Tab-separated table of N, CA and C in Angstrom:
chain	number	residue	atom	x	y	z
Y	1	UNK	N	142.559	139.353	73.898
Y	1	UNK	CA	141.883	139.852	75.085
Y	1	UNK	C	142.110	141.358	75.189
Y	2	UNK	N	141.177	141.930	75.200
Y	2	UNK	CA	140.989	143.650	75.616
Y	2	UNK	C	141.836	143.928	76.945
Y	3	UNK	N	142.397	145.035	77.201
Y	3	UNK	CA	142.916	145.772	78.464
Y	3	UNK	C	142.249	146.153	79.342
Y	4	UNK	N	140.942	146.317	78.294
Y	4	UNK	CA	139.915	147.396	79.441
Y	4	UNK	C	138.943	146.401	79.208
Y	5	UNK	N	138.008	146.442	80.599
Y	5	UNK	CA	136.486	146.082	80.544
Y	5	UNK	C	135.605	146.378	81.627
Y	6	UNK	N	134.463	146.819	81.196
Y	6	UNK	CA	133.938	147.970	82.096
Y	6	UNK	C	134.453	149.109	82.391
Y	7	UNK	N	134.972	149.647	83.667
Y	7	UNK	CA	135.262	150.631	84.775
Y	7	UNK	C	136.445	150.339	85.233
Y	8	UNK	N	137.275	149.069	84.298
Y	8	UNK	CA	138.146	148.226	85.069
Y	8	UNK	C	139.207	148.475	83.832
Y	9	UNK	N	140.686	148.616	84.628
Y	9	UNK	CA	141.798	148.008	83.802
Y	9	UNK	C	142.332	146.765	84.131
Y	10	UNK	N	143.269	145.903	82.793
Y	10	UNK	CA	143.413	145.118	83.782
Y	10	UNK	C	145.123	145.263	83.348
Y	11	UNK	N	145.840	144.418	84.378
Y	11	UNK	CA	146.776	144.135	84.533
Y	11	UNK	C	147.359	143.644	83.582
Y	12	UNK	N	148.898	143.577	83.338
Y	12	UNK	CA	149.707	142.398	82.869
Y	12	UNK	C	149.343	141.003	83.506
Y	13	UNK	N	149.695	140.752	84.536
Y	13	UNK	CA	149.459	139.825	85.510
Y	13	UNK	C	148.348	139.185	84.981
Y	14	UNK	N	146.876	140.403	85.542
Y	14	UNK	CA	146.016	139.848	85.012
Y	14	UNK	C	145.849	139.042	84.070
Y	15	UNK	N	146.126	139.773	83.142
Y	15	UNK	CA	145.640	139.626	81.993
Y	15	UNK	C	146.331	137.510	81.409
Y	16	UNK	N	147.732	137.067	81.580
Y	16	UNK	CA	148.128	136.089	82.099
Y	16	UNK	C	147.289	135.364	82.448
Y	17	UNK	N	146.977	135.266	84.217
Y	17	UNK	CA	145.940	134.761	84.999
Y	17	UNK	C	144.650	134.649	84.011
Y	18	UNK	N	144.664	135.635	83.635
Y	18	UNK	CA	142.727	135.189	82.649
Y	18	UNK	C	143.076	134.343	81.941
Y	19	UNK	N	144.086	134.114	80.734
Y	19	UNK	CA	144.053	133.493	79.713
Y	19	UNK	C	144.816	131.889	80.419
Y	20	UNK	N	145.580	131.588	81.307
Y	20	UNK	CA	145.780	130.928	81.772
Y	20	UNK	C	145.083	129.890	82.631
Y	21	UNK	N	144.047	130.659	83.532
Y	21	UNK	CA	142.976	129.705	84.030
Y	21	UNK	C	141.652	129.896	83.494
Y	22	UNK	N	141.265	130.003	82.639
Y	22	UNK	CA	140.098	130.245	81.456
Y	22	UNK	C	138.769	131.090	82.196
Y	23	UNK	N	139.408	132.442	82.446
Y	23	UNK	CA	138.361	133.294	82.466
Y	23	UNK	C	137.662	134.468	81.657
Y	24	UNK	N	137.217	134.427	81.148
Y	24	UNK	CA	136.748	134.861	79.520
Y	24	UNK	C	136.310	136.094	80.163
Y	25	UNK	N	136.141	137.184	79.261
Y	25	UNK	CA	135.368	138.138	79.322
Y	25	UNK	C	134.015	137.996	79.622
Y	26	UNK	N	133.575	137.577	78.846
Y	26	UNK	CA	131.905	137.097	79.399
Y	26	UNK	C	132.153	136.823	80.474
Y	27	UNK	N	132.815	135.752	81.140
Y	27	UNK	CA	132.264	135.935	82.682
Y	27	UNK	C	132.469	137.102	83.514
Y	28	UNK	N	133.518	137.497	83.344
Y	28	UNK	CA	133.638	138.545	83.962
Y	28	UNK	C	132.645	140.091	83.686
Y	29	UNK	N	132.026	140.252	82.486
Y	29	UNK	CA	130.770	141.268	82.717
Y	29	UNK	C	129.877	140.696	83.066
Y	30	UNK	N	129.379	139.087	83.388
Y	30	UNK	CA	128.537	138.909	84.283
Y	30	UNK	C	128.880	139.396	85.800
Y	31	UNK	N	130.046	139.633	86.172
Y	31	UNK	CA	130.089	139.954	87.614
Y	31	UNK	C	130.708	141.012	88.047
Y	32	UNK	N	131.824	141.653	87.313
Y	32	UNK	CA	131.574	143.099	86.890
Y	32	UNK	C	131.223	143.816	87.607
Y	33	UNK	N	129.823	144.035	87.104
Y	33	UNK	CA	128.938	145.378	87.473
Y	33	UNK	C	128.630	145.326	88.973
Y	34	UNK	N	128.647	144.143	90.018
Y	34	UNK	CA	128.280	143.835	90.877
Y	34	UNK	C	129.492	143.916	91.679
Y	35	UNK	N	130.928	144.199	92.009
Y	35	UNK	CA	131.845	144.800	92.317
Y	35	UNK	C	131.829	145.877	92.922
Y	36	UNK	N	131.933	146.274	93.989
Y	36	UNK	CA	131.877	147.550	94.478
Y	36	UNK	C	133.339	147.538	94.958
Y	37	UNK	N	134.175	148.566	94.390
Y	37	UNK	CA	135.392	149.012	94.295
Y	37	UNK	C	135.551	150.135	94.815
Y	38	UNK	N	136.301	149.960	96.463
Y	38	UNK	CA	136.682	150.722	97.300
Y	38	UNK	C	138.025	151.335	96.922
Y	39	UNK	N	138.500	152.278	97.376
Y	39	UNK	CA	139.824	152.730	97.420
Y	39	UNK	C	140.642	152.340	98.203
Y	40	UNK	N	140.093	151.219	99.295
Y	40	UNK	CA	141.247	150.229	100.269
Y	40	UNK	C	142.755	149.808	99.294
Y	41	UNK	N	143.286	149.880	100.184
Y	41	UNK	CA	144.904	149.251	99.752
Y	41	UNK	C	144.105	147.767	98.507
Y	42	UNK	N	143.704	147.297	99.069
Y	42	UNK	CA	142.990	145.747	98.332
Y	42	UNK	C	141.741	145.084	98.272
Y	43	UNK	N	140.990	145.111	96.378
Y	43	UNK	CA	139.578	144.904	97.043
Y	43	UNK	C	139.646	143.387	97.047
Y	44	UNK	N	139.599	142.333	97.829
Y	44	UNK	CA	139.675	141.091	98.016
Y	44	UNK	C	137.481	140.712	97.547
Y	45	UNK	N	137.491	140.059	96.122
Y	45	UNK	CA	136.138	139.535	95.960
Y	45	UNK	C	136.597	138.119	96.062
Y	46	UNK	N	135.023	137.672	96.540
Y	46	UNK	CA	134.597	135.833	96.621
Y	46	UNK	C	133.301	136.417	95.772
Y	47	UNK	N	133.974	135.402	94.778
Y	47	UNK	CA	132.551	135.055	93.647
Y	47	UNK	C	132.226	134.143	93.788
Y	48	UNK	N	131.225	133.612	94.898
Y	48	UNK	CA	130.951	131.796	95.477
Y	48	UNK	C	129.950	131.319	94.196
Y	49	UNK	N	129.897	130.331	93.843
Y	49	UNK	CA	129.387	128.968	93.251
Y	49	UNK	C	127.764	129.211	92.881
Y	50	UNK	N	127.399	129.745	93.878
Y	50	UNK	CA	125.594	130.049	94.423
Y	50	UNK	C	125.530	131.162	93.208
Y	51	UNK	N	126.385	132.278	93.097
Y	51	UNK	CA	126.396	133.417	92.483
Y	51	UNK	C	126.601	132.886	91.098
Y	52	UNK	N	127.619	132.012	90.357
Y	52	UNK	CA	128.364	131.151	89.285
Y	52	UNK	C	127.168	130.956	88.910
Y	53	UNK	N	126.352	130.202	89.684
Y	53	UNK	CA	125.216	128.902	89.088
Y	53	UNK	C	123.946	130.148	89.224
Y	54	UNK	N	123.691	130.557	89.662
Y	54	UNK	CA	122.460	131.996	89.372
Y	54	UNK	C	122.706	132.689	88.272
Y	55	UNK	N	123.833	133.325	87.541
Y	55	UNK	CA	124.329	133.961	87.004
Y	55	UNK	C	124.592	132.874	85.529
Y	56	UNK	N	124.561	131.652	85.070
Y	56	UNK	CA	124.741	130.722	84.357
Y	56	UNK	C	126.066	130.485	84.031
Y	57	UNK	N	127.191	130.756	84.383
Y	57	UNK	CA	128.343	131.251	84.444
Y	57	UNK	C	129.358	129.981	85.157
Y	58	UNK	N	128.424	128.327	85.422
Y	58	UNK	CA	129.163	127.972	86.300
Y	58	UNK	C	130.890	126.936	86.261
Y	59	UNK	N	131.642	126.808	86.527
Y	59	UNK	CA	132.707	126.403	86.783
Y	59	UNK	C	132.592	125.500	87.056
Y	60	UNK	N	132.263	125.011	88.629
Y	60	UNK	CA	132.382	124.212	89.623
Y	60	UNK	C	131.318	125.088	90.611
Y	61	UNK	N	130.959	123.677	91.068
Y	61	UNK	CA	130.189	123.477	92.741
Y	61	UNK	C	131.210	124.272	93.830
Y	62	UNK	N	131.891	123.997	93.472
Y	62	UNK	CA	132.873	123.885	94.781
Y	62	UNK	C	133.938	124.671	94.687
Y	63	UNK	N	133.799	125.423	93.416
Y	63	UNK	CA	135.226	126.292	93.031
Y	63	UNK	C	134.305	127.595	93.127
Y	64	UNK	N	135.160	128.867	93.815
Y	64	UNK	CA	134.668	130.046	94.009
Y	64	UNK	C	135.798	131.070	93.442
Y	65	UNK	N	135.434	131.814	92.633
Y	65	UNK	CA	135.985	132.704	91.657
Y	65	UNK	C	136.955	133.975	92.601
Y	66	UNK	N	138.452	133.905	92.888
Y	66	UNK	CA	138.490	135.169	93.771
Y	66	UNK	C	139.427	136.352	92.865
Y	67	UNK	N	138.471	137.323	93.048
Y	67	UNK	CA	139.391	138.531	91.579
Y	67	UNK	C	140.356	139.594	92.953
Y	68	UNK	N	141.421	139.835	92.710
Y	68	UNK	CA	141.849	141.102	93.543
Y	68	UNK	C	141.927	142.284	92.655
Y	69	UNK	N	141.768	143.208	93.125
Y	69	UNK	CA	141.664	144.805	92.676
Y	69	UNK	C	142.196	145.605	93.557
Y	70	UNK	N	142.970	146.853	92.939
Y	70	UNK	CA	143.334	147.838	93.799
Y	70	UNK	C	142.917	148.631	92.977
Y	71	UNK	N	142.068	149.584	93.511
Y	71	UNK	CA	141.672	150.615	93.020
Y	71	UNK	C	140.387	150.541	91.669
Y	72	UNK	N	140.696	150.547	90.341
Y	72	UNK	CA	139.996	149.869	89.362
Y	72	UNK	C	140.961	149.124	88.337
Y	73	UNK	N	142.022	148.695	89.102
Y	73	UNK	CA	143.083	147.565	88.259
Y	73	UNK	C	142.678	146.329	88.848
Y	74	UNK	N	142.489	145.448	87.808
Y	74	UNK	CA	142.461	144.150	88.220
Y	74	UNK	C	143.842	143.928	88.026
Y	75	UNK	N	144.107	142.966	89.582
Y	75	UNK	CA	145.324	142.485	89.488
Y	75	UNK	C	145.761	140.814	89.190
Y	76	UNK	N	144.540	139.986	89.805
Y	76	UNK	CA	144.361	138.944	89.297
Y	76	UNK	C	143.688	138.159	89.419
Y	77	UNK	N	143.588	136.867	89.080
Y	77	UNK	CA	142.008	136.098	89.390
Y	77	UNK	C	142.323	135.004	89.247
Y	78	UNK	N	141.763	134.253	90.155
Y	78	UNK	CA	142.188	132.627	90.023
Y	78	UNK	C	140.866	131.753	90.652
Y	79	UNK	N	140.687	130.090	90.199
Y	79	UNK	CA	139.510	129.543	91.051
Y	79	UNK	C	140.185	128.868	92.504
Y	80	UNK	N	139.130	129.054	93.344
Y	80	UNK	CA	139.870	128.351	94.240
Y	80	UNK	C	138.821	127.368	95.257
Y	81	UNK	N	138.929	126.786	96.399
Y	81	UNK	CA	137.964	125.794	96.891
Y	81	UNK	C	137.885	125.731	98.175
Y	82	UNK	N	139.192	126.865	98.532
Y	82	UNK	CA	139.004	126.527	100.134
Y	82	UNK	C	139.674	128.214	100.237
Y	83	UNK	N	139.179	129.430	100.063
Y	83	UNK	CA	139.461	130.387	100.401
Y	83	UNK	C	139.269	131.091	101.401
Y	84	UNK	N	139.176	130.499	102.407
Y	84	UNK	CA	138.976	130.847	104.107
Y	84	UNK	C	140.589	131.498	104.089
Y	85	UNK	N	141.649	130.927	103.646
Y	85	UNK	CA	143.034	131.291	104.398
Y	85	UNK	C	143.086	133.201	103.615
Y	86	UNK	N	142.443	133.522	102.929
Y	86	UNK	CA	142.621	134.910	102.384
Y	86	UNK	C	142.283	136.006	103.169
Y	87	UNK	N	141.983	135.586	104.023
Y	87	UNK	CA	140.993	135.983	105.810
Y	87	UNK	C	142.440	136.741	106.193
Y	88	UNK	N	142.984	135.370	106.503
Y	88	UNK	CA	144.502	135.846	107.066
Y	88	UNK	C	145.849	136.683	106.959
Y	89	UNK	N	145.801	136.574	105.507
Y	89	UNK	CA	146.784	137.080	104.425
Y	89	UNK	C	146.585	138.542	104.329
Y	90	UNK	N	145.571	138.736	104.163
Y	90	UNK	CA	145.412	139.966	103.567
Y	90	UNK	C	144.779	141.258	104.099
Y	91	UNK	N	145.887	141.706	104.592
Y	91	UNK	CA	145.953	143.230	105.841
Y	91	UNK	C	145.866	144.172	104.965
Y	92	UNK	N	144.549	145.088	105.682
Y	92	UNK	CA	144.150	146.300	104.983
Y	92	UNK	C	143.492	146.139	103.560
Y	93	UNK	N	142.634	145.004	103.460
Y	93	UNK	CA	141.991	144.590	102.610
Y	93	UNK	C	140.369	144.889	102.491
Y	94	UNK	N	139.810	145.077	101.689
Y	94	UNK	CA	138.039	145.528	101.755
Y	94	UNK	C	137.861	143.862	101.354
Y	95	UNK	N	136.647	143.158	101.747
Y	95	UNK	CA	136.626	142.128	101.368
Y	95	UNK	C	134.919	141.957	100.836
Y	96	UNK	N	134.825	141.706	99.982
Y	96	UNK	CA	133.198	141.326	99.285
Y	96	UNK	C	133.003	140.230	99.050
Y	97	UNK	N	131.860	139.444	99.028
Y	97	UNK	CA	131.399	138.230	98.535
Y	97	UNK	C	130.500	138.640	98.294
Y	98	UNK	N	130.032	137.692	97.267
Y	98	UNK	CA	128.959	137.824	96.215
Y	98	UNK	C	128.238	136.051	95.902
Y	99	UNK	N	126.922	136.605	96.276
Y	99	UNK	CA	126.728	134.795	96.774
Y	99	UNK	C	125.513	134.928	95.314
């Protein structure tokens, strides 16, 4: 797995997290470019299902892709199914979804 992709570095962490819950490069330059990366303390993305299955990219129905970024480091990425509680958690956060 590459360090860099796109506009993006990624993490140690990351990089872990990708190869650990099977997120390939390909998916990730499908969604990528569509990232708008603030300079907030944390960019909190929802890559929902709608976006997965438009994009041919899909996982799960019901599993929504969430990447964190600070700055243009990816820090990590995991699937998840009920990401309402990230609402809560995460102070001083920019938050995007991508449907």
């Amino acid at each position: 797995m590459t360090t860099k992709i796109l506009d993006f570095k990624k993490s140690d962490h990351f990089l872990h997290s990708q190869w650990d819950r099977t997120i390939n490069d390909e998916l990730l330059h499908k969604i990528l470019p569509f990232v708008e990366c603030t300079f907030c303390e944390k960019d909190v993305v929802f890559v929902m299902p709608s976006f997965l299955k438009k994009n041919k990219v899909i996982k799960s129905d019901k599993l929504c892709l969430i990447i964190i970024i600070k700055q243009k480091l990816l820090v990590t990425a995991y699937w998840c199914d009920h990401p309402n509680y990230l609402f809560k958690n995460k102070e001083n956060a920019h938050y995007q979804i991508l449907y």
